[in-house]
Amino acid sequence: RNINGPYLGIDGVNLSQDGGEMLPVVTHPYKFSNSYGWVGISHCAVFDDGNGNWYYASQGRFPQNVEGNAYSNALMMGHIRSIKWTSTGWPVVMPERYGAVPQAPITENEIAGDWEHLALTTSTGTQRTSETMTYDLGTHKITSGSWKNATWTFDAATQTITTSAGVVLYLQREVDWEASPRTHTIVYAAQGNQKTYWGKKLQ
């Protein structure tokens, strides 16, 4: 509200006065399967296009020693990601880089199947790697992964999934940059339990 602060985290902590972890986590070094992933997601900027669409711009680096190259993370590349705003006014950043995929409405049937799921925390220095979660349409349960046995509901109007733990997953169509050949998929981002969650539907 004021450039001079105070700056409050999502947990209400006054970071300008008391210090502490700056929550929520927005991005973090990560790795989906079939890729080297990214580290050094930093030097960010936030902007909108004047039509209500918000974006997060940053650098991104490969990890060290990609294909034996000790200097692989010396090269900085530009990343653009979409931002969604939660119902409480906090940003979540989509896990896959922006690719101008047409945003046809997502249907409940498309939710069913396997997803790569990442939990981003304030722990630095390590890439977060994905696990597989399976969303079952018949029982509306998650049948594998760390959220196993949680139930889920889909809201077509808001394009969100809500889990029985109360975590709301904000959905969007995006490019699957790790697929070969590249194609489109569905991704999500969410906040809860002082973590940010990223997910990508597997083809």
PDB file of C-alpha atoms in Angstrom:
ATOM      1  CA  ARG A   1       0.000   0.000   0.000  1.00  0.00           C
ATOM      2  CA  ASN A   2       2.966   2.317   0.624  1.00  0.00           C
ATOM      3  CA  ILE A   3       6.415   2.055  -0.956  1.00  0.00           C
ATOM      4  CA  ASN A   4       7.948   2.651   2.494  1.00  0.00           C
ATOM      5  CA  GLY A   5       6.022  -0.263   4.006  1.00  0.00           C
ATOM      6  CA  PRO A   6       5.205  -1.880   6.290  1.00  0.00           C
ATOM      7  CA  TYR A   7       5.676  -5.109   4.317  1.00  0.00           C
ATOM      8  CA  LEU A   8       3.620  -7.980   5.693  1.00  0.00           C
ATOM      9  CA  GLY A   9       3.911 -11.655   4.783  1.00  0.00           C
ATOM     10  CA  ILE A  10       0.906 -13.864   4.117  1.00  0.00           C
ATOM     11  CA  ASP A  11       1.278 -15.025   7.740  1.00  0.00           C
ATOM     12  CA  GLY A  12       0.906 -11.427   8.989  1.00  0.00           C
ATOM     13  CA  VAL A  13       4.547 -11.026  10.060  1.00  0.00           C
ATOM     14  CA  ASN A  14       5.859  -7.468   9.677  1.00  0.00           C
ATOM     15  CA  LEU A  15       8.980  -8.244   7.676  1.00  0.00           C
ATOM     16  CA  SER A  16      10.163  -4.619   7.574  1.00  0.00           C
ATOM     17  CA  GLN A  17      10.283  -4.518  11.355  1.00  0.00           C
ATOM     18  CA  ASP A  18      10.672  -8.062  12.647  1.00  0.00           C
ATOM     19  CA  GLY A  19      12.360  -9.912   9.767  1.00  0.00           C
ATOM     20  CA  GLY A  20      11.678 -13.575   9.055  1.00  0.00           C
ATOM     21  CA  GLU A  21      10.705 -15.687   6.064  1.00  0.00           C
ATOM     22  CA  MET A  22       9.066 -13.680   3.292  1.00  0.00           C
ATOM     23  CA  LEU A  23       5.960 -15.792   2.657  1.00  0.00           C
ATOM     24  CA  PRO A  24       4.396 -16.842   0.392  1.00  0.00           C
ATOM     25  CA  VAL A  25       7.018 -18.630  -1.683  1.00  0.00           C
ATOM     26  CA  VAL A  26       6.410 -17.649  -5.316  1.00  0.00           C
ATOM     27  CA  THR A  27       9.083 -19.557  -7.259  1.00  0.00           C
ATOM     28  CA  HIS A  28      11.884 -21.956  -6.367  1.00  0.00           C
ATOM     29  CA  PRO A  29      14.514 -24.095  -8.143  1.00  0.00           C
ATOM     30  CA  TYR A  30      12.579 -27.038  -9.570  1.00  0.00           C
ATOM     31  CA  LYS A  31      12.689 -29.974 -11.936  1.00  0.00           C
ATOM     32  CA  PHE A  32       9.880 -31.730 -13.757  1.00  0.00           C
ATOM     33  CA  SER A  33      10.722 -35.142 -15.203  1.00  0.00           C
ATOM     34  CA  ASN A  34      12.338 -35.306 -18.659  1.00  0.00           C
ATOM     35  CA  SER A  35      14.212 -32.052 -18.051  1.00  0.00           C
ATOM     36  CA  TYR A  36      17.185 -30.481 -16.285  1.00  0.00           C
ATOM     37  CA  GLY A  37      14.852 -28.012 -14.619  1.00  0.00           C
ATOM     38  CA  TRP A  38      15.725 -24.487 -13.588  1.00  0.00           C
ATOM     39  CA  VAL A  39      17.555 -22.683 -10.799  1.00  0.00           C
ATOM     40  CA  GLY A  40      18.315 -19.016 -10.155  1.00  0.00           C
ATOM     41  CA  ILE A  41      14.757 -17.837 -10.814  1.00  0.00           C
ATOM     42  CA  SER A  42      15.367 -14.287  -9.624  1.00  0.00           C
ATOM     43  CA  HIS A  43      15.739 -10.600 -10.553  1.00  0.00           C
ATOM     44  CA  CYS A  44      11.993 -10.508 -11.066  1.00  0.00           C
ATOM     45  CA  ALA A  45       9.533  -7.940 -12.317  1.00  0.00           C
ATOM     46  CA  VAL A  46       5.735  -7.990 -12.306  1.00  0.00           C
ATOM     47  CA  PHE A  47       3.594  -6.342 -14.967  1.00  0.00           C
ATOM     48  CA  ASP A  48       0.176  -6.473 -16.568  1.00  0.00           C
ATOM     49  CA  ASP A  49      -0.902  -6.059 -20.175  1.00  0.00           C
ATOM     50  CA  GLY A  50      -3.680  -3.573 -19.472  1.00  0.00           C
ATOM     51  CA  ASN A  51      -6.348  -6.256 -19.953  1.00  0.00           C
ATOM     52  CA  GLY A  52      -6.204  -7.834 -16.513  1.00  0.00           C
ATOM     53  CA  ASN A  53      -3.508 -10.384 -17.372  1.00  0.00           C
ATOM     54  CA  TRP A  54      -0.515 -10.367 -15.030  1.00  0.00           C
ATOM     55  CA  TYR A  55       2.968 -11.752 -15.643  1.00  0.00           C
ATOM     56  CA  TYR A  56       6.140 -12.534 -13.721  1.00  0.00           C
ATOM     57  CA  ALA A  57       9.416 -11.911 -15.564  1.00  0.00           C
ATOM     58  CA  SER A  58      12.727 -13.241 -14.253  1.00  0.00           C
ATOM     59  CA  GLN A  59      16.021 -14.782 -15.169  1.00  0.00           C
ATOM     60  CA  GLY A  60      16.392 -18.563 -15.149  1.00  0.00           C
ATOM     61  CA  ARG A  61      19.528 -20.693 -15.166  1.00  0.00           C
ATOM     62  CA  PHE A  62      20.278 -24.324 -15.864  1.00  0.00           C
ATOM     63  CA  PRO A  63      21.703 -26.283 -12.902  1.00  0.00           C
ATOM     64  CA  GLN A  64      25.436 -26.849 -12.714  1.00  0.00           C
ATOM     65  CA  ASN A  65      27.055 -29.645 -14.719  1.00  0.00           C
ATOM     66  CA  VAL A  66      24.288 -30.109 -17.291  1.00  0.00           C
ATOM     67  CA  GLU A  67      25.696 -32.700 -19.706  1.00  0.00           C
ATOM     68  CA  GLY A  68      29.082 -32.368 -17.997  1.00  0.00           C
ATOM     69  CA  ASN A  69      29.330 -28.612 -18.504  1.00  0.00           C
ATOM     70  CA  ALA A  70      30.574 -27.088 -15.240  1.00  0.00           C
ATOM     71  CA  TYR A  71      29.509 -23.627 -16.442  1.00  0.00           C
ATOM     72  CA  SER A  72      26.015 -24.571 -17.578  1.00  0.00           C
ATOM     73  CA  ASN A  73      24.368 -22.305 -14.999  1.00  0.00           C
ATOM     74  CA  ALA A  74      26.422 -19.244 -15.956  1.00  0.00           C
ATOM     75  CA  LEU A  75      24.028 -18.370 -18.779  1.00  0.00           C
ATOM     76  CA  MET A  76      21.001 -16.302 -17.739  1.00  0.00           C
ATOM     77  CA  MET A  77      17.827 -16.715 -19.816  1.00  0.00           C
ATOM     78  CA  GLY A  78      14.624 -14.721 -19.634  1.00  0.00           C
ATOM     79  CA  HIS A  79      11.469 -16.375 -18.316  1.00  0.00           C
ATOM     80  CA  ILE A  80       7.877 -15.124 -18.429  1.00  0.00           C
ATOM     81  CA  ARG A  81       5.159 -16.814 -16.356  1.00  0.00           C
ATOM     82  CA  SER A  82       1.499 -16.049 -15.824  1.00  0.00           C
ATOM     83  CA  ILE A  83       0.283 -14.841 -12.442  1.00  0.00           C
ATOM     84  CA  LYS A  84      -3.071 -15.785 -10.945  1.00  0.00           C
ATOM     85  CA  TRP A  85      -4.450 -13.909  -7.935  1.00  0.00           C
ATOM     86  CA  THR A  86      -6.040 -15.948  -5.158  1.00  0.00           C
ATOM     87  CA  SER A  87      -9.397 -15.089  -3.650  1.00  0.00           C
ATOM     88  CA  THR A  88      -7.500 -13.508  -0.735  1.00  0.00           C
ATOM     89  CA  GLY A  89      -5.420 -11.289  -3.015  1.00  0.00           C
ATOM     90  CA  TRP A  90      -2.065 -13.096  -3.048  1.00  0.00           C
ATOM     91  CA  PRO A  91      -0.202 -14.043  -6.241  1.00  0.00           C
ATOM     92  CA  VAL A  92       0.575 -17.528  -7.471  1.00  0.00           C
ATOM     93  CA  VAL A  93       2.914 -17.960 -10.427  1.00  0.00           C
ATOM     94  CA  MET A  94       2.325 -20.720 -12.955  1.00  0.00           C
ATOM     95  CA  PRO A  95       4.978 -23.469 -13.047  1.00  0.00           C
ATOM     96  CA  GLU A  96       5.423 -23.552 -16.821  1.00  0.00           C
ATOM     97  CA  ARG A  97       6.674 -20.575 -18.814  1.00  0.00           C
ATOM     98  CA  TYR A  98       4.065 -18.570 -20.682  1.00  0.00           C
ATOM     99  CA  GLY A  99       3.275 -19.804 -24.185  1.00  0.00           C
ATOM    100  CA  ALA A 100       0.097 -17.935 -25.222  1.00  0.00           C
ATOM    101  CA  VAL A 101      -1.939 -21.180 -25.168  1.00  0.00           C
ATOM    102  CA  PRO A 102      -5.634 -20.446 -25.944  1.00  0.00           C
ATOM    103  CA  GLN A 103      -7.567 -20.551 -22.676  1.00  0.00           C
ATOM    104  CA  ALA A 104     -10.524 -22.771 -23.571  1.00  0.00           C
ATOM    105  CA  PRO A 105     -12.456 -23.699 -20.398  1.00  0.00           C
ATOM    106  CA  ILE A 106     -11.024 -26.703 -18.558  1.00  0.00           C
ATOM    107  CA  THR A 107     -13.511 -29.502 -17.864  1.00  0.00           C
ATOM    108  CA  GLU A 108     -13.730 -31.872 -14.912  1.00  0.00           C
ATOM    109  CA  ASN A 109     -13.001 -34.872 -17.146  1.00  0.00           C
ATOM    110  CA  GLU A 110      -9.629 -33.336 -18.019  1.00  0.00           C
ATOM    111  CA  ILE A 111      -8.603 -33.331 -14.346  1.00  0.00           C
ATOM    112  CA  ALA A 112      -8.624 -37.126 -14.129  1.00  0.00           C
ATOM    113  CA  GLY A 113      -5.259 -38.838 -14.521  1.00  0.00           C
ATOM    114  CA  ASP A 114      -1.643 -38.390 -13.496  1.00  0.00           C
ATOM    115  CA  TRP A 115      -0.048 -35.095 -12.541  1.00  0.00           C
ATOM    116  CA  GLU A 116       3.503 -34.109 -11.662  1.00  0.00           C
ATOM    117  CA  HIS A 117       3.325 -32.306  -8.319  1.00  0.00           C
ATOM    118  CA  LEU A 118       5.911 -30.075  -6.629  1.00  0.00           C
ATOM    119  CA  ALA A 119       5.917 -28.552  -3.135  1.00  0.00           C
ATOM    120  CA  LEU A 120       8.007 -25.377  -3.020  1.00  0.00           C
ATOM    121  CA  THR A 121       9.386 -24.352   0.384  1.00  0.00           C
ATOM    122  CA  THR A 122      11.759 -21.736   1.759  1.00  0.00           C
ATOM    123  CA  SER A 123      14.586 -24.310   1.750  1.00  0.00           C
ATOM    124  CA  THR A 124      17.213 -22.957  -0.638  1.00  0.00           C
ATOM    125  CA  GLY A 125      20.078 -24.546  -2.532  1.00  0.00           C
ATOM    126  CA  THR A 126      18.240 -27.628  -3.792  1.00  0.00           C
ATOM    127  CA  GLN A 127      15.981 -28.243  -6.762  1.00  0.00           C
ATOM    128  CA  ARG A 128      12.538 -29.494  -5.840  1.00  0.00           C
ATOM    129  CA  THR A 129      11.725 -32.642  -7.800  1.00  0.00           C
ATOM    130  CA  SER A 130       8.260 -33.805  -8.734  1.00  0.00           C
ATOM    131  CA  GLU A 131       6.187 -36.743  -7.597  1.00  0.00           C
ATOM    132  CA  THR A 132       3.220 -38.311  -9.376  1.00  0.00           C
ATOM    133  CA  MET A 133      -0.291 -37.706  -8.068  1.00  0.00           C
ATOM    134  CA  THR A 134      -3.301 -39.436  -9.587  1.00  0.00           C
ATOM    135  CA  TYR A 135      -6.717 -37.750  -9.601  1.00  0.00           C
ATOM    136  CA  ASP A 136      -9.556 -40.275  -9.852  1.00  0.00           C
ATOM    137  CA  LEU A 137     -12.769 -39.004 -11.437  1.00  0.00           C
ATOM    138  CA  GLY A 138     -15.082 -41.743 -10.133  1.00  0.00           C
ATOM    139  CA  THR A 139     -14.283 -41.350  -6.433  1.00  0.00           C
ATOM    140  CA  HIS A 140     -12.992 -37.775  -6.573  1.00  0.00           C
ATOM    141  CA  LYS A 141      -9.993 -38.947  -4.573  1.00  0.00           C
ATOM    142  CA  ILE A 142      -6.271 -38.529  -5.057  1.00  0.00           C
ATOM    143  CA  THR A 143      -5.055 -42.119  -5.214  1.00  0.00           C
ATOM    144  CA  SER A 144      -1.250 -41.667  -5.196  1.00  0.00           C
ATOM    145  CA  GLY A 145       1.362 -39.225  -3.978  1.00  0.00           C
ATOM    146  CA  SER A 146       1.715 -37.233  -0.768  1.00  0.00           C
ATOM    147  CA  TRP A 147      -1.953 -36.169  -0.878  1.00  0.00           C
ATOM    148  CA  LYS A 148      -3.171 -39.768  -1.208  1.00  0.00           C
ATOM    149  CA  ASN A 149      -6.761 -40.300  -0.001  1.00  0.00           C
ATOM    150  CA  ALA A 150      -7.568 -36.571  -0.073  1.00  0.00           C
ATOM    151  CA  THR A 151     -10.785 -35.750  -1.915  1.00  0.00           C
ATOM    152  CA  TRP A 152     -11.141 -33.032  -4.535  1.00  0.00           C
ATOM    153  CA  THR A 153     -13.870 -30.956  -6.132  1.00  0.00           C
ATOM    154  CA  PHE A 154     -13.768 -28.940  -9.341  1.00  0.00           C
ATOM    155  CA  ASP A 155     -15.319 -25.502  -9.839  1.00  0.00           C
ATOM    156  CA  ALA A 156     -15.821 -24.824 -13.546  1.00  0.00           C
ATOM    157  CA  ALA A 157     -16.746 -21.175 -12.962  1.00  0.00           C
ATOM    158  CA  THR A 158     -13.497 -20.305 -11.170  1.00  0.00           C
ATOM    159  CA  GLN A 159     -11.363 -22.970 -12.933  1.00  0.00           C
ATOM    160  CA  THR A 160     -10.097 -24.263  -9.597  1.00  0.00           C
ATOM    161  CA  ILE A 161      -9.720 -27.569  -7.762  1.00  0.00           C
ATOM    162  CA  THR A 162     -10.283 -27.563  -3.987  1.00  0.00           C
ATOM    163  CA  THR A 163      -8.818 -30.429  -1.954  1.00  0.00           C
ATOM    164  CA  SER A 164     -10.196 -31.741   1.329  1.00  0.00           C
ATOM    165  CA  ALA A 165      -7.197 -30.114   3.019  1.00  0.00           C
ATOM    166  CA  GLY A 166      -8.593 -26.745   1.911  1.00  0.00           C
ATOM    167  CA  VAL A 167      -5.869 -26.039  -0.668  1.00  0.00           C
ATOM    168  CA  VAL A 168      -7.258 -24.320  -3.784  1.00  0.00           C
ATOM    169  CA  LEU A 169      -5.434 -25.133  -7.035  1.00  0.00           C
ATOM    170  CA  TYR A 170      -5.654 -22.412  -9.692  1.00  0.00           C
ATOM    171  CA  LEU A 171      -5.731 -23.980 -13.160  1.00  0.00           C
ATOM    172  CA  GLN A 172      -4.544 -22.745 -16.540  1.00  0.00           C
ATOM    173  CA  ARG A 173      -3.693 -24.176 -19.948  1.00  0.00           C
ATOM    174  CA  GLU A 174       0.013 -23.829 -20.703  1.00  0.00           C
ATOM    175  CA  VAL A 175       2.868 -25.266 -22.755  1.00  0.00           C
ATOM    176  CA  ASP A 176       4.402 -28.550 -21.611  1.00  0.00           C
ATOM    177  CA  TRP A 177       8.005 -27.534 -22.249  1.00  0.00           C
ATOM    178  CA  GLU A 178       9.343 -30.939 -21.143  1.00  0.00           C
ATOM    179  CA  ALA A 179       7.244 -32.986 -23.593  1.00  0.00           C
ATOM    180  CA  SER A 180       8.808 -34.170 -26.844  1.00  0.00           C
ATOM    181  CA  PRO A 181       7.376 -32.985 -29.135  1.00  0.00           C
ATOM    182  CA  ARG A 182       6.166 -29.999 -27.138  1.00  0.00           C
ATOM    183  CA  THR A 183       2.436 -29.732 -26.670  1.00  0.00           C
ATOM    184  CA  HIS A 184      -0.077 -28.031 -24.417  1.00  0.00           C
ATOM    185  CA  THR A 185      -1.220 -29.273 -21.022  1.00  0.00           C
ATOM    186  CA  ILE A 186      -2.942 -28.053 -17.850  1.00  0.00           C
ATOM    187  CA  VAL A 187      -0.985 -26.656 -14.910  1.00  0.00           C
ATOM    188  CA  TYR A 188      -1.863 -25.449 -11.428  1.00  0.00           C
ATOM    189  CA  ALA A 189      -0.437 -23.274  -8.694  1.00  0.00           C
ATOM    190  CA  ALA A 190      -1.628 -23.005  -5.105  1.00  0.00           C
ATOM    191  CA  GLN A 191      -0.653 -21.825  -1.631  1.00  0.00           C
ATOM    192  CA  GLY A 192      -1.126 -23.585   1.684  1.00  0.00           C
ATOM    193  CA  ASN A 193       0.734 -24.695   4.789  1.00  0.00           C
ATOM    194  CA  GLN A 194       3.439 -22.053   4.133  1.00  0.00           C
ATOM    195  CA  LYS A 195       4.213 -23.751   0.824  1.00  0.00           C
ATOM    196  CA  THR A 196       3.481 -23.109  -2.813  1.00  0.00           C
ATOM    197  CA  TYR A 197       2.321 -26.077  -4.873  1.00  0.00           C
ATOM    198  CA  TRP A 198       2.923 -26.498  -8.593  1.00  0.00           C
ATOM    199  CA  GLY A 199       1.440 -29.181 -10.812  1.00  0.00           C
ATOM    200  CA  LYS A 200       1.416 -30.265 -14.442  1.00  0.00           C
ATOM    201  CA  LYS A 201      -0.948 -32.781 -16.061  1.00  0.00           C
ATOM    202  CA  LEU A 202       0.897 -35.643 -17.717  1.00  0.00           C
ATOM    203  CA  GLN A 203      -0.030 -36.576 -21.269  1.00  0.00           C
TER     204      GLN A 203
END
